[in-house]
Coordinates of C-alpha atoms in Angstrom, one line a residue:
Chain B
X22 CA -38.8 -18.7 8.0
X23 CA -41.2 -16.2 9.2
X24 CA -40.7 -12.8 7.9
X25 CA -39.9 -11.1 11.3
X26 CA -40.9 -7.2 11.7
X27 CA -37.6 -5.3 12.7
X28 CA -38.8 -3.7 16.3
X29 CA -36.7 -0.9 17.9
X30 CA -35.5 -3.3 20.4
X31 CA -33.3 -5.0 17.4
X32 CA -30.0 -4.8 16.7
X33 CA -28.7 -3.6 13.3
X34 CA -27.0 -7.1 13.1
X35 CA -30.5 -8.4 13.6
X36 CA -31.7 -5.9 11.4
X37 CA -29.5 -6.8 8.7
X38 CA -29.9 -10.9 9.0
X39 CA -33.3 -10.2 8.8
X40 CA -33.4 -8.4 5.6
X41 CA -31.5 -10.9 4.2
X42 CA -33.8 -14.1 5.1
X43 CA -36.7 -11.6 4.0
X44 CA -34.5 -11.4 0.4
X45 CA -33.8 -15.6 0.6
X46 CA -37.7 -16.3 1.3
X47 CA -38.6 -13.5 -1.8
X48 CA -41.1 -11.8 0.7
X49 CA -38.6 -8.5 0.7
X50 CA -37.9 -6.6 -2.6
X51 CA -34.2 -6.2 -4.4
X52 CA -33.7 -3.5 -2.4
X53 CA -31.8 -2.7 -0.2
X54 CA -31.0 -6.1 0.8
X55 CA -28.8 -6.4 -2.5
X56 CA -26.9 -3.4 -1.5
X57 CA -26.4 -4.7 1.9
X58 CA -24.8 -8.3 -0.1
X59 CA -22.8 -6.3 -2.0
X60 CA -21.1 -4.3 0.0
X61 CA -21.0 -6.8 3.7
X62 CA -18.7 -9.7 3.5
X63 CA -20.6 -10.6 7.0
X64 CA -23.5 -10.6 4.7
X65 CA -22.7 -12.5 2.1
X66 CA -21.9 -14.8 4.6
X67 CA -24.9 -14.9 6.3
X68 CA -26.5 -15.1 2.7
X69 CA -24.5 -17.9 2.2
X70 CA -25.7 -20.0 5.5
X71 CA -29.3 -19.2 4.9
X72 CA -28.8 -20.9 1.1
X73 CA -27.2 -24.0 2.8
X74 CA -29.8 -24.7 5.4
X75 CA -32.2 -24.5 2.5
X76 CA -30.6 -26.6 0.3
X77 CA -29.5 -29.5 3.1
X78 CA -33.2 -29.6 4.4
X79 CA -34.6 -30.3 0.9
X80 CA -31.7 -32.7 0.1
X81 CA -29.1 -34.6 2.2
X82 CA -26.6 -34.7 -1.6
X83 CA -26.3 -30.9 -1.2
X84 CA -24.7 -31.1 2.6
X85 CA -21.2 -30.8 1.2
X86 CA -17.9 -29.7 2.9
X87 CA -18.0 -26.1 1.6
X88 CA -13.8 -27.3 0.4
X89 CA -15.9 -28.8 -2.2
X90 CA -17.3 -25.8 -3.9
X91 CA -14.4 -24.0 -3.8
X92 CA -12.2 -26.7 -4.9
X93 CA -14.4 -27.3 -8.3
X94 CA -14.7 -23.2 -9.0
X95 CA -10.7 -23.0 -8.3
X96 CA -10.2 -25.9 -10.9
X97 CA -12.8 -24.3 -13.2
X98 CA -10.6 -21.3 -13.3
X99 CA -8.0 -22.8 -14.5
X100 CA -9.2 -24.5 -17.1
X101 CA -11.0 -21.2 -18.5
X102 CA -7.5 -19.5 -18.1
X103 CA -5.7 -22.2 -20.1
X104 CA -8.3 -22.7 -22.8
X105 CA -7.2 -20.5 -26.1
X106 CA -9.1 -17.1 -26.9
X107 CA -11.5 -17.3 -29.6
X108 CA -11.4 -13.3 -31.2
X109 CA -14.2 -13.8 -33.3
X110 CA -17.3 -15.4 -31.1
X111 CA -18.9 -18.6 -33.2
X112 CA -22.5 -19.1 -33.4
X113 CA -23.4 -21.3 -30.7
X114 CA -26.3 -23.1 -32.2
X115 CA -23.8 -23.8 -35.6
X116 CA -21.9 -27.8 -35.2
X117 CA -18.5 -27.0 -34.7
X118 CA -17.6 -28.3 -38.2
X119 CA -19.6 -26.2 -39.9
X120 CA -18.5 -23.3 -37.6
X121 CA -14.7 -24.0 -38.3
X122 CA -15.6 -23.9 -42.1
X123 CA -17.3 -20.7 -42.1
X124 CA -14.5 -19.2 -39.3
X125 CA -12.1 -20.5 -42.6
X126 CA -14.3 -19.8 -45.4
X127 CA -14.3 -16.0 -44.8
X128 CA -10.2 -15.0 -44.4
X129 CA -9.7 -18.0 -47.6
X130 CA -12.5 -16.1 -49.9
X131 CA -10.7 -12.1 -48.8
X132 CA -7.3 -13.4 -49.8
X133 CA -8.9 -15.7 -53.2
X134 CA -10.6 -12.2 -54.1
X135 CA -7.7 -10.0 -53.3
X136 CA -5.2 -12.4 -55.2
X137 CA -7.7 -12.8 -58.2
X138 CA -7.3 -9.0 -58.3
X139 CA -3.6 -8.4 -57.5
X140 CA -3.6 -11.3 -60.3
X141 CA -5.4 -9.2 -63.0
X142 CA -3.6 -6.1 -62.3
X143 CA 0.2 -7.9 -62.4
X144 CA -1.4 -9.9 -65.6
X145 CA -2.8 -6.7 -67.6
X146 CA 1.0 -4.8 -67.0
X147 CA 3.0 -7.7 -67.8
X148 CA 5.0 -7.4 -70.8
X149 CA 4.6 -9.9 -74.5
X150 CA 6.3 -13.2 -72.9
X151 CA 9.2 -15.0 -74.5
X152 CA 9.4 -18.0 -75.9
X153 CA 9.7 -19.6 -72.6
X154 CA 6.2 -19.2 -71.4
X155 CA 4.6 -17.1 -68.3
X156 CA 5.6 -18.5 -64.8
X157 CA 2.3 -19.8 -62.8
X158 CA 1.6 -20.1 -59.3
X159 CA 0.0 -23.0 -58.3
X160 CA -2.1 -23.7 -55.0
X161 CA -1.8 -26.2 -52.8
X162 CA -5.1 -27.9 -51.7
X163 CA -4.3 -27.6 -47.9
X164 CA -3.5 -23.9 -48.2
X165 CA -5.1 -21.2 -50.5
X166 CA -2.0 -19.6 -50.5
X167 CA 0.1 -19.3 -53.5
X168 CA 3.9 -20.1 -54.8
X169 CA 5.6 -19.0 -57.4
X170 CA 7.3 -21.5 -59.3
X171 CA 9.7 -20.2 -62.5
X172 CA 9.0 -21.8 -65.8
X173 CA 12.2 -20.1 -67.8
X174 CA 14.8 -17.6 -68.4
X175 CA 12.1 -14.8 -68.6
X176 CA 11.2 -12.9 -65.5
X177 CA 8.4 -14.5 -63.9
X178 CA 5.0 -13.5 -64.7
X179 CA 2.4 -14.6 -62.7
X180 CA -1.0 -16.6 -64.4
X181 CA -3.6 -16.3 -62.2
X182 CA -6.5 -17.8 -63.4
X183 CA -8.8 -17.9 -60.4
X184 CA -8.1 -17.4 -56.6
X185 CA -8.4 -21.3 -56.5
X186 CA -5.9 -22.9 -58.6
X187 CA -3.7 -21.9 -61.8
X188 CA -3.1 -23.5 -64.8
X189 CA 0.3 -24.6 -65.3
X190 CA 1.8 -24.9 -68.7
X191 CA 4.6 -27.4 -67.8
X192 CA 2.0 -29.2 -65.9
X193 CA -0.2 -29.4 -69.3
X194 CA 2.1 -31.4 -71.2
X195 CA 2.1 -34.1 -68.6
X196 CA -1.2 -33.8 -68.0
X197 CA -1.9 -34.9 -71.8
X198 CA 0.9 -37.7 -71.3
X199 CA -1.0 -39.3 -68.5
X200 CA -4.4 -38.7 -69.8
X201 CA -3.4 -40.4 -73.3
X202 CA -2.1 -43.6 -71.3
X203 CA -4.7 -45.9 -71.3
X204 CA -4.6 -46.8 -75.2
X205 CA -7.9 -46.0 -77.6
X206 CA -10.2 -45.4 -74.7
X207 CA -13.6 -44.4 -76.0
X208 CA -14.9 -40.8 -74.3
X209 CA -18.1 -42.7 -73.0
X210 CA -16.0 -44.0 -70.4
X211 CA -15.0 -43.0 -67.0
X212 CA -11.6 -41.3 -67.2
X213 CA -12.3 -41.2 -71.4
X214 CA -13.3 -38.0 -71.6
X215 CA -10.1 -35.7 -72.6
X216 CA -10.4 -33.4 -70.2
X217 CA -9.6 -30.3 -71.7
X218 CA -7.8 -28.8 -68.4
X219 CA -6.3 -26.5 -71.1
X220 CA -9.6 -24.5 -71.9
X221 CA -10.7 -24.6 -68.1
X222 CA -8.7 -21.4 -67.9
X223 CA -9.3 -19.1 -70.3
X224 CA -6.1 -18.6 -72.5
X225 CA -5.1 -15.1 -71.6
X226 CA -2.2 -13.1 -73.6
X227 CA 0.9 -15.2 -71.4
X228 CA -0.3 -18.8 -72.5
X229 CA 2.3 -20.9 -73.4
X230 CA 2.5 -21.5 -77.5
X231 CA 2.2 -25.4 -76.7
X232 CA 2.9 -27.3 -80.0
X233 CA -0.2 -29.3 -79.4
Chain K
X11 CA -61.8 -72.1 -51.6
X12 CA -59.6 -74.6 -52.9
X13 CA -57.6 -71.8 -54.9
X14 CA -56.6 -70.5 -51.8
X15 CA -54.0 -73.3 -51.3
X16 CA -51.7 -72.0 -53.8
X17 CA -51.6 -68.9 -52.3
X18 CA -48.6 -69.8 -49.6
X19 CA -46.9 -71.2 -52.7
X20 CA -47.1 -68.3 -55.6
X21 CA -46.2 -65.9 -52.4
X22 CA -43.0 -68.1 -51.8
X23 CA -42.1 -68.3 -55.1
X24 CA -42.8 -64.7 -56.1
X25 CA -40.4 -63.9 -53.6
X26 CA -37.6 -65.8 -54.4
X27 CA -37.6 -65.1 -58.0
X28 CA -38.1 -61.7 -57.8
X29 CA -36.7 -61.0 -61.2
X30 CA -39.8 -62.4 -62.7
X31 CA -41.7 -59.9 -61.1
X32 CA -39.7 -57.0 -62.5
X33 CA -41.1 -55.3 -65.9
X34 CA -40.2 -56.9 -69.3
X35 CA -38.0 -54.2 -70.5
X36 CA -35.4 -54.5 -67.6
X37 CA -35.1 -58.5 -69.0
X38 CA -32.1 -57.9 -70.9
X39 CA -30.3 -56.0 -67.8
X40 CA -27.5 -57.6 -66.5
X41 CA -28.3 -58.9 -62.9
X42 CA -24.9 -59.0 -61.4
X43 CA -22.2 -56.1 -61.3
X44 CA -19.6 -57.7 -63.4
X45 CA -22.1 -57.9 -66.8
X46 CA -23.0 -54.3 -65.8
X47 CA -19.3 -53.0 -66.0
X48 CA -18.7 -55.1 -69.2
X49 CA -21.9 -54.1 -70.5
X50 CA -21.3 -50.3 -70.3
X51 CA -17.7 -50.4 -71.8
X52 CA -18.9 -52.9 -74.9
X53 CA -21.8 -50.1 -75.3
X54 CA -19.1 -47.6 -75.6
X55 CA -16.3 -49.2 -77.8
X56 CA -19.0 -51.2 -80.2
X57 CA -22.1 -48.9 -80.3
X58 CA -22.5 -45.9 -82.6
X59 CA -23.6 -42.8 -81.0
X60 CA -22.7 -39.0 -81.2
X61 CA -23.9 -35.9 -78.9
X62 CA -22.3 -33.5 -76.7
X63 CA -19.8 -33.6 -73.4
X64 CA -19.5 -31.5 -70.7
X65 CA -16.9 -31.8 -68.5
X66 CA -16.8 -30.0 -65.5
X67 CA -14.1 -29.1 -62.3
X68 CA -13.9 -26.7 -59.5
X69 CA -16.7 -24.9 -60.9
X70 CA -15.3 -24.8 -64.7
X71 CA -17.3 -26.1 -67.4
X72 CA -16.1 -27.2 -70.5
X73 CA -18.2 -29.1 -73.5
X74 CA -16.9 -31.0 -76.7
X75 CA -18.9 -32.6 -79.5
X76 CA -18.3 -37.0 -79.3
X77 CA -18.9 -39.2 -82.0
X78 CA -18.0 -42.9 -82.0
X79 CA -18.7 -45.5 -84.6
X80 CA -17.8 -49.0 -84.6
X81 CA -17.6 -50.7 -88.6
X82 CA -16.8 -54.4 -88.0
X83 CA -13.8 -54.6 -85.4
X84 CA -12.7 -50.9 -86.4
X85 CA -13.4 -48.1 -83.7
X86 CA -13.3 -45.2 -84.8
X87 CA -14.0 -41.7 -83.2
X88 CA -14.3 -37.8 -83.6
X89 CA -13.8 -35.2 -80.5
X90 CA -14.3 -31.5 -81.0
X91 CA -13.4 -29.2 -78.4
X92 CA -16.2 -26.7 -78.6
X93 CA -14.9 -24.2 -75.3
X94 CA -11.5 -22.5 -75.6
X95 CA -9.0 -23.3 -78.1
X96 CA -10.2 -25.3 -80.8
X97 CA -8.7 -29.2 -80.9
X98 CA -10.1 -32.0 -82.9
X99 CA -9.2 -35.4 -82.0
X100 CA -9.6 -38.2 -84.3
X101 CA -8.6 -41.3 -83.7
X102 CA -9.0 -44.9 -85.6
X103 CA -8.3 -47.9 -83.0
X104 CA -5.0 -47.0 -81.2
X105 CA -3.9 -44.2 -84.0
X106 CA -4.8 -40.3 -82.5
X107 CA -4.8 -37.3 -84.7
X108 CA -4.7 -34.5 -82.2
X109 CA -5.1 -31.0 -84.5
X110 CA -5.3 -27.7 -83.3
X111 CA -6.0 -25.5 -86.8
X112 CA -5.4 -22.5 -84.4
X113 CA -1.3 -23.2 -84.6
X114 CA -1.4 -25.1 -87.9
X115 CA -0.1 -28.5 -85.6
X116 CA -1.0 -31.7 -85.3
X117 CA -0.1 -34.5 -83.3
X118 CA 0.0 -38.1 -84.2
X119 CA 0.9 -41.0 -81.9
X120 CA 0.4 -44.7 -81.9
X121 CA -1.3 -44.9 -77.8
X122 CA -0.5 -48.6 -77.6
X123 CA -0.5 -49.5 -73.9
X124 CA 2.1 -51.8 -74.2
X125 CA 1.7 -54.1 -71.3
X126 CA 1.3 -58.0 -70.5
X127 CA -2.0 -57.5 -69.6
X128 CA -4.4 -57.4 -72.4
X129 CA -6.8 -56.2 -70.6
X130 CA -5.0 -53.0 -69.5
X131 CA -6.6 -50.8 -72.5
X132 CA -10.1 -51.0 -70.9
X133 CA -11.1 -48.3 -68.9
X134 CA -13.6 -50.3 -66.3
X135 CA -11.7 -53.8 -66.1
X136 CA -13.6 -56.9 -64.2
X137 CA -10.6 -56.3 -61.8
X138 CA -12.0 -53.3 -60.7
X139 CA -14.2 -55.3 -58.4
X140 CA -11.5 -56.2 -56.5
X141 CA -10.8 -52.3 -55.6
X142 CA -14.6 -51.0 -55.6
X143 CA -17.9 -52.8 -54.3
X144 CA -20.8 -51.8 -57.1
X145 CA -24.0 -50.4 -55.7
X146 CA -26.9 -49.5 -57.5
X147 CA -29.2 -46.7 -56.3
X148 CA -31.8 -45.5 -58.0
X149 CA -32.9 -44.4 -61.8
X150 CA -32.6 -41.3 -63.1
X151 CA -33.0 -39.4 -66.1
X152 CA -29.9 -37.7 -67.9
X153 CA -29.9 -36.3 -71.3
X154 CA -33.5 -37.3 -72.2
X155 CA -32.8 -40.9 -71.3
X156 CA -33.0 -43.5 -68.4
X157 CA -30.0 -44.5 -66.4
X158 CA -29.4 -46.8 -64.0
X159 CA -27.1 -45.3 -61.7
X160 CA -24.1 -47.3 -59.8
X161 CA -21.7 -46.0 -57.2
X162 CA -18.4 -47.9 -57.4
X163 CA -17.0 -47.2 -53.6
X164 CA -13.7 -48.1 -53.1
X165 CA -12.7 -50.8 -50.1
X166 CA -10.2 -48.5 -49.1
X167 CA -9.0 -44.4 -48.4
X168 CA -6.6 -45.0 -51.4
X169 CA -8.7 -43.9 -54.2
X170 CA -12.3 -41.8 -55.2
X171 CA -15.7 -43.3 -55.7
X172 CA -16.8 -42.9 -59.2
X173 CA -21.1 -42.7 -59.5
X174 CA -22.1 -43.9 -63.3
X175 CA -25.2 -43.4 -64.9
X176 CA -25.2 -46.3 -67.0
X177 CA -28.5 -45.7 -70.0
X178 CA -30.9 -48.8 -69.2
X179 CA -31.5 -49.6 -73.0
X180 CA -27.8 -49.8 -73.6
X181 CA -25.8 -49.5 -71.4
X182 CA -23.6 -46.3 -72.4
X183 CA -22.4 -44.6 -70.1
X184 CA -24.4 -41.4 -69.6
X185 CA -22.4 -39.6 -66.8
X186 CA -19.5 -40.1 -64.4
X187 CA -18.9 -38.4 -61.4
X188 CA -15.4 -38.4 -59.3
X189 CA -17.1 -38.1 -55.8
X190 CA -13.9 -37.1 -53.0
X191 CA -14.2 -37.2 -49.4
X192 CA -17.1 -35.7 -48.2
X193 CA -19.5 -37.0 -50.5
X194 CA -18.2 -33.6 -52.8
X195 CA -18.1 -34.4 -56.2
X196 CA -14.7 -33.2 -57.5
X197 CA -15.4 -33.6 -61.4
X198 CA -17.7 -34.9 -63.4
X199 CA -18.1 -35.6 -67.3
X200 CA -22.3 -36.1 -68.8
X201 CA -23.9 -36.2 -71.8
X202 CA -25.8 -33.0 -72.4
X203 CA -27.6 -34.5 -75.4
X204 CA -26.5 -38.4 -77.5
X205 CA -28.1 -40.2 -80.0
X206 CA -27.4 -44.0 -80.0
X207 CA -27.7 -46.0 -83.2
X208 CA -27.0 -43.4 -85.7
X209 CA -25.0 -44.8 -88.8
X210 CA -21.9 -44.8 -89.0
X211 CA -19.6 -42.4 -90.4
X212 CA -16.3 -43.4 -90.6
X213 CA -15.0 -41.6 -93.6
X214 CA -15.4 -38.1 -91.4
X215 CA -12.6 -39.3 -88.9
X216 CA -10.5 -40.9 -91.8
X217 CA -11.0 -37.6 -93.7
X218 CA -10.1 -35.5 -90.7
X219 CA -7.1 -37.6 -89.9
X220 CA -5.7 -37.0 -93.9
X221 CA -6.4 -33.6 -95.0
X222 CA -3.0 -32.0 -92.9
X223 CA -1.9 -29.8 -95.5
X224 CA 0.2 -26.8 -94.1
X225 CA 0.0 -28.2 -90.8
X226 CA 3.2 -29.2 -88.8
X227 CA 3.7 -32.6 -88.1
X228 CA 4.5 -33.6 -84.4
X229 CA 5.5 -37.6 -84.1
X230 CA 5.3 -38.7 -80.6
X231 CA 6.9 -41.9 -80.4
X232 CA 6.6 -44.0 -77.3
X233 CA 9.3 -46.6 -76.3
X234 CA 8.9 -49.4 -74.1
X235 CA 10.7 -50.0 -71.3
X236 CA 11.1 -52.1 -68.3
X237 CA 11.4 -49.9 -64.7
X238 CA 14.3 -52.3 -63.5
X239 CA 16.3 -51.9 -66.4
X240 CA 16.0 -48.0 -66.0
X241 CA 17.3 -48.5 -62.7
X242 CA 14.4 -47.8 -60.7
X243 CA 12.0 -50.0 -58.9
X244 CA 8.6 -49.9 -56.6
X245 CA 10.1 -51.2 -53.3
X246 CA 6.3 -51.3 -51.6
X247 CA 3.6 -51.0 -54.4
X248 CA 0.4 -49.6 -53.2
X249 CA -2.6 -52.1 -52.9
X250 CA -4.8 -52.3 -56.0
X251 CA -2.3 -51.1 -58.6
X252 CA -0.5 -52.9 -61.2
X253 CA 1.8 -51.7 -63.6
X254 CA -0.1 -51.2 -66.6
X255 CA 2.8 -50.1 -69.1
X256 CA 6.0 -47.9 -68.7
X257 CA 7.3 -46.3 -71.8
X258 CA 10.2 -43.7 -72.9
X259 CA 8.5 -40.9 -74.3
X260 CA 9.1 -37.0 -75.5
X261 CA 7.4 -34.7 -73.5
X262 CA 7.4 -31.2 -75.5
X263 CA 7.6 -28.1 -72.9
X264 CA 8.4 -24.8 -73.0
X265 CA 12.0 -25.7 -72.9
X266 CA 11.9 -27.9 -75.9
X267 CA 11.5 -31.9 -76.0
X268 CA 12.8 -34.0 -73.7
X269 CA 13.0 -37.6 -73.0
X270 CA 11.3 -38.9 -69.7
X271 CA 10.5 -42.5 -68.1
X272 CA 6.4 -42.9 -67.7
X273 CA 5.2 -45.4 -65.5
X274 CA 1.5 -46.1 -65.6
X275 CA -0.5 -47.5 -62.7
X276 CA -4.1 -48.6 -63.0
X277 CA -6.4 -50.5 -60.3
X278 CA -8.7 -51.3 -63.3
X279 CA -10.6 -48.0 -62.9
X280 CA -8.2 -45.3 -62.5
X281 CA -4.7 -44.6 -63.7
X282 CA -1.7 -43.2 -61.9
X283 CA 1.4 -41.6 -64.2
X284 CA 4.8 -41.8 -62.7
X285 CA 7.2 -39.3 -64.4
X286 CA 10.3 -39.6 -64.0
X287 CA 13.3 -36.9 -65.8
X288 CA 17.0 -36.4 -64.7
X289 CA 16.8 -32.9 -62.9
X290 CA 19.4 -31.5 -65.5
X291 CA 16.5 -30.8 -68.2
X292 CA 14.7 -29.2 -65.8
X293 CA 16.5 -26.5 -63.7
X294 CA 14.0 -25.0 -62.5
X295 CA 11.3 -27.2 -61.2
X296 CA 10.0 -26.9 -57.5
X297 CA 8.3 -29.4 -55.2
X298 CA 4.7 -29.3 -56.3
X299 CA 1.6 -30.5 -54.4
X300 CA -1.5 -29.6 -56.8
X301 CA -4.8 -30.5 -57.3
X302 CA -7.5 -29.6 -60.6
X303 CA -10.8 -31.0 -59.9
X304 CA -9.7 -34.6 -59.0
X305 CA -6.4 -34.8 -60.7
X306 CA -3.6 -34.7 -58.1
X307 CA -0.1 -34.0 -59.2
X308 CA 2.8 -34.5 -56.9
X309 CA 6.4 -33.7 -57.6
X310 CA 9.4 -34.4 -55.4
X311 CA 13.3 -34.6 -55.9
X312 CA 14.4 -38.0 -55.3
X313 CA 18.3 -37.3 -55.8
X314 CA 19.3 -36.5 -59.0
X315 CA 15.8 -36.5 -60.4
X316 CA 12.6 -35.0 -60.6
X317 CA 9.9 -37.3 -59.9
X318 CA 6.4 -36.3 -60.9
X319 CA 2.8 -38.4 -60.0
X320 CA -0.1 -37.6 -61.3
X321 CA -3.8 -39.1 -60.8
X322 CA -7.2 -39.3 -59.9
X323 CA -6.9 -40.0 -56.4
X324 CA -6.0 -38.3 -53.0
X325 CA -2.5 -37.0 -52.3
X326 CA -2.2 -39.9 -49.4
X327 CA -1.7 -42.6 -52.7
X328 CA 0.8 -40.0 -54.7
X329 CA 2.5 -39.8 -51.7
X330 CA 2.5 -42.8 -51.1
X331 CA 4.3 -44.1 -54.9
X332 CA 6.4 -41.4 -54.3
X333 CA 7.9 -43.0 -51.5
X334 CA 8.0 -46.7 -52.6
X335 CA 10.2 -45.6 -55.6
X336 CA 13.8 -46.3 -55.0
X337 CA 16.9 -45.8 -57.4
X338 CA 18.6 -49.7 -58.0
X339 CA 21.8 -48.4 -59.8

């Protein structure tokens, strides 16, 4: 559309409508034709109209029922409402895989660290253990956290080893029971090697006095 | 021009023979995967070699001096725990010295895996074929030598994919990987340095086995056993796995010996130990759900006793002979 030249016969509707096709056609600058959208609802409408005759005489698709528009940006809404909120934003270049294992990595690596060190505080005050050996938590694979489980008599003392997993003395002695169950099984074989779980942990002052 | 008529010919057959294009020092290799499995475990139990292990798990590294000599029919071998406390196993055919100079104990025990199967001693059985397809990738070099190295991938979710490094000249197992989901590799045991073909020593095992003086004695004895007439019995056994021996045995714990049933499962690769105690030895076990590098360890009450399964394979198969073993009586 022509730019038209506001005269002083025009009315401020006319005015206005023409400020606005000035804006649409990007013959006008920002202002104040945004001020005018902003603040008009007659405007926006207007604005609105102008848009549609552009876009239905480049293209017969975009000469929708305006229900249409408003039905997709209502159902939109909802489904932004009823999607979960993420607290900490991801990386959007990052696969989500990789982005749930660093989300995961971060919160599992704080509480290994701050276990490993709860770990060494509890270990360094614990008393000379008994006869019955230390009690060891053990993590599960799914969850770093970590249970207690009692060995004995003695009040539990925990054996934390790493923030990963702890050696268990009870577990040791079955652990040498099922690796010795093959028969004479030379080490240069898969599974022959004795794995010597025992000295994967270092033996700190609460290992159990095994008699092997 | 009259040479060129044999060209079609020679092509042909260069291609379906291509063996005879390969080098002359790959001639004695085993073309098919079942001489390549029995060729790596008769290079372990016959050949003579010593050097040093490492073993390593969830970032933990441990390493033990191997030796292995084989006089006549007669295995014999020598393990030295060189990380953490010290351990010497000796062991001539099925009889094991363990000796810890460190507590003044040793153990000795008769490992016979007292099965039907005689074949249920090896560690890589023909049957593992069945369970695992062998691939071979490439060649690479491990502890100064050249390996051939094979991934055994399993046909099904039920157990890990072990990758060998088998040494081309032969045929001793150079490395082994445990490889879990994920392609991670969960453990893995290599040579850091072997000889092969030293001569043999057998008197330093025998030697090590006698000279216990001031050392405490432990006897293990095993006693075998039948599962049905413990009263128990595998209602659904999980594909692959036989019954490779089941035995009554001590188990020495913190609280003292005590008696329990062990079932052992193999698929001709890797084992799988079934526990199983009364619960009144062992007031104060808890369910357990662990995992060290690939060992998996799964213990569940079933009534009035403590079940406990233990293996290199995902928590899924545990689980799973956890749940097929039902009390007859």
């Amino acid at each position: 559309m022509n730019a038209s030249r506001p005269s002083s016969a025009s009315t401020p509707a006319e005015e206005r409508r023409a400020m606005l096709s000035a804006l649409a056609d990007g013959e006008a600058a920002a202002e104040p034709g945004c001020t005018l959208w902003r603040d008009d609802a007659q405007a926006r409408a207007t604005w609105h109209a102008y848009h549609l005759i552009g876009d239905v005489m480049r293209s017969d698709d975009l000469a929708a029922r305006p229900a249409r528009d408003a039905a997709f940006l209502a159902s939109l809404r909802e489904r932004l409402a009823s999607e979960p909120v993420v607290l900490a934003p991801a990386a959007a270049a990052v696969p989500r895989r990789q982005a749930w294992l660093r989300r995961a990595a971060v919160p599992a690596a704080m509480a290994a660290g701050f276990v490993a060190v709860a770990g060494v505080l509890v270990v360094a005050r614990a008393p000379a253990p008994g006869a019955d050996g230390p009690v060891v938590a053990v993590g599960t694979p799914s969850n770093p956290a970590l249970q207690l489980t009692g060995a004995g008599a003695a009040p539990p003392q925990p054996l934390v080893i790493s923030g990963r997993f702890v050696r268990d003395p009870q577990l040791d002695a079955y652990l040498r029971a099922h690796r010795d169950a093959m028969g004479g099984v030379p080490a240069a074989l898969p599974g022959g090697m004795p794995r010597n779980i025992e000295t994967l942990a270092p033996a700190g002052p609460a290992a159990a006095p095994a008699t092997r | 021009m009259h040479r060129w008529r044999w060209l079609p010919v020679v092509t042909l057959v260069s291609l379906l023979l291509p063996a005879a294009a390969v080098p002359a020092a790959d001639a004695t290799e085993p073309a098919d995967a079942r001489s390549w499995l029995a060729r790596v475990h008769t290079a372990a139990s016959q050949r003579n070699y010593q050097g040093t292990m490492v073993f390593s798990a969830g970032g933990m590294l441990s390493s033990s001096r191997v030796a292995h000599f084989c006089v006549g029919e007669q295995s014999f071998e020598r393990l030295e725990a060189l990380d953490g406390r010290q351990q010497r196993v000796y062991r001539v055919n099925d009889a094991v010295h363990t000796v810890l100079p460190q507590q003044r104990v040793a153990v000795v025990e008769k490992r016979t895996s007292i099965s039907s199967l005689p074949s249920a001693t090896q560690a890589i059985e023909p049957r593992a074929l069945e369970q695992y397809e062998l691939l071979r990738e490439g060649v690479e070099r491990v502890a100064g030598r050249e390996a051939q190295v094979f991934l055994l991938q399993p046909r099904d979710a039920l157990r890990y994919a072990q990758r060998l490094w088998a040494d081309k000249a032969t045929g001793l197992m150079l490395r082994a990987d445990v490889i879990g989901a994920d392609r991670a590799v969960l453990e893995s045991a290599a040579f850091s340095e072997v000889e092969v073909g030293i001569k043999p020593q057998p008197d330093s095992v025998t030697q090590g086995m006698r000279n216990l003086d001031g050392y405490r004695i432990v006897r293990l004895q095993q006693v075998p056993t039948q599962l049905d007439a413990e009263g128990w019995a595998l209602d659904s056994p999980v594909a692959g796995f036989r019954l490779a021996s089941c035995v009554k045995r001590p188990l020495e714990t913190a609280s003292g010996d005590a008696q329990v049933l062990q079932a052992v499962f193999s698929d001709g690769l890797t084992h799988i130990s079934m526990f199983i105690e009364p619960q009144a030895a062992r007031r104060n076990f808890t369910d357990l759900n662990a995992q060290i590098g690939a060992l998996g360890t799964l213990r569940q009450r079933r009534g009035d006793y403590w079940i406990t399964v233990m293996g290199d394979v995902p928590t899924a198969t545990l689980k799973a002979f956890a749940d097929a073993l039902q009390r007859r009586r």
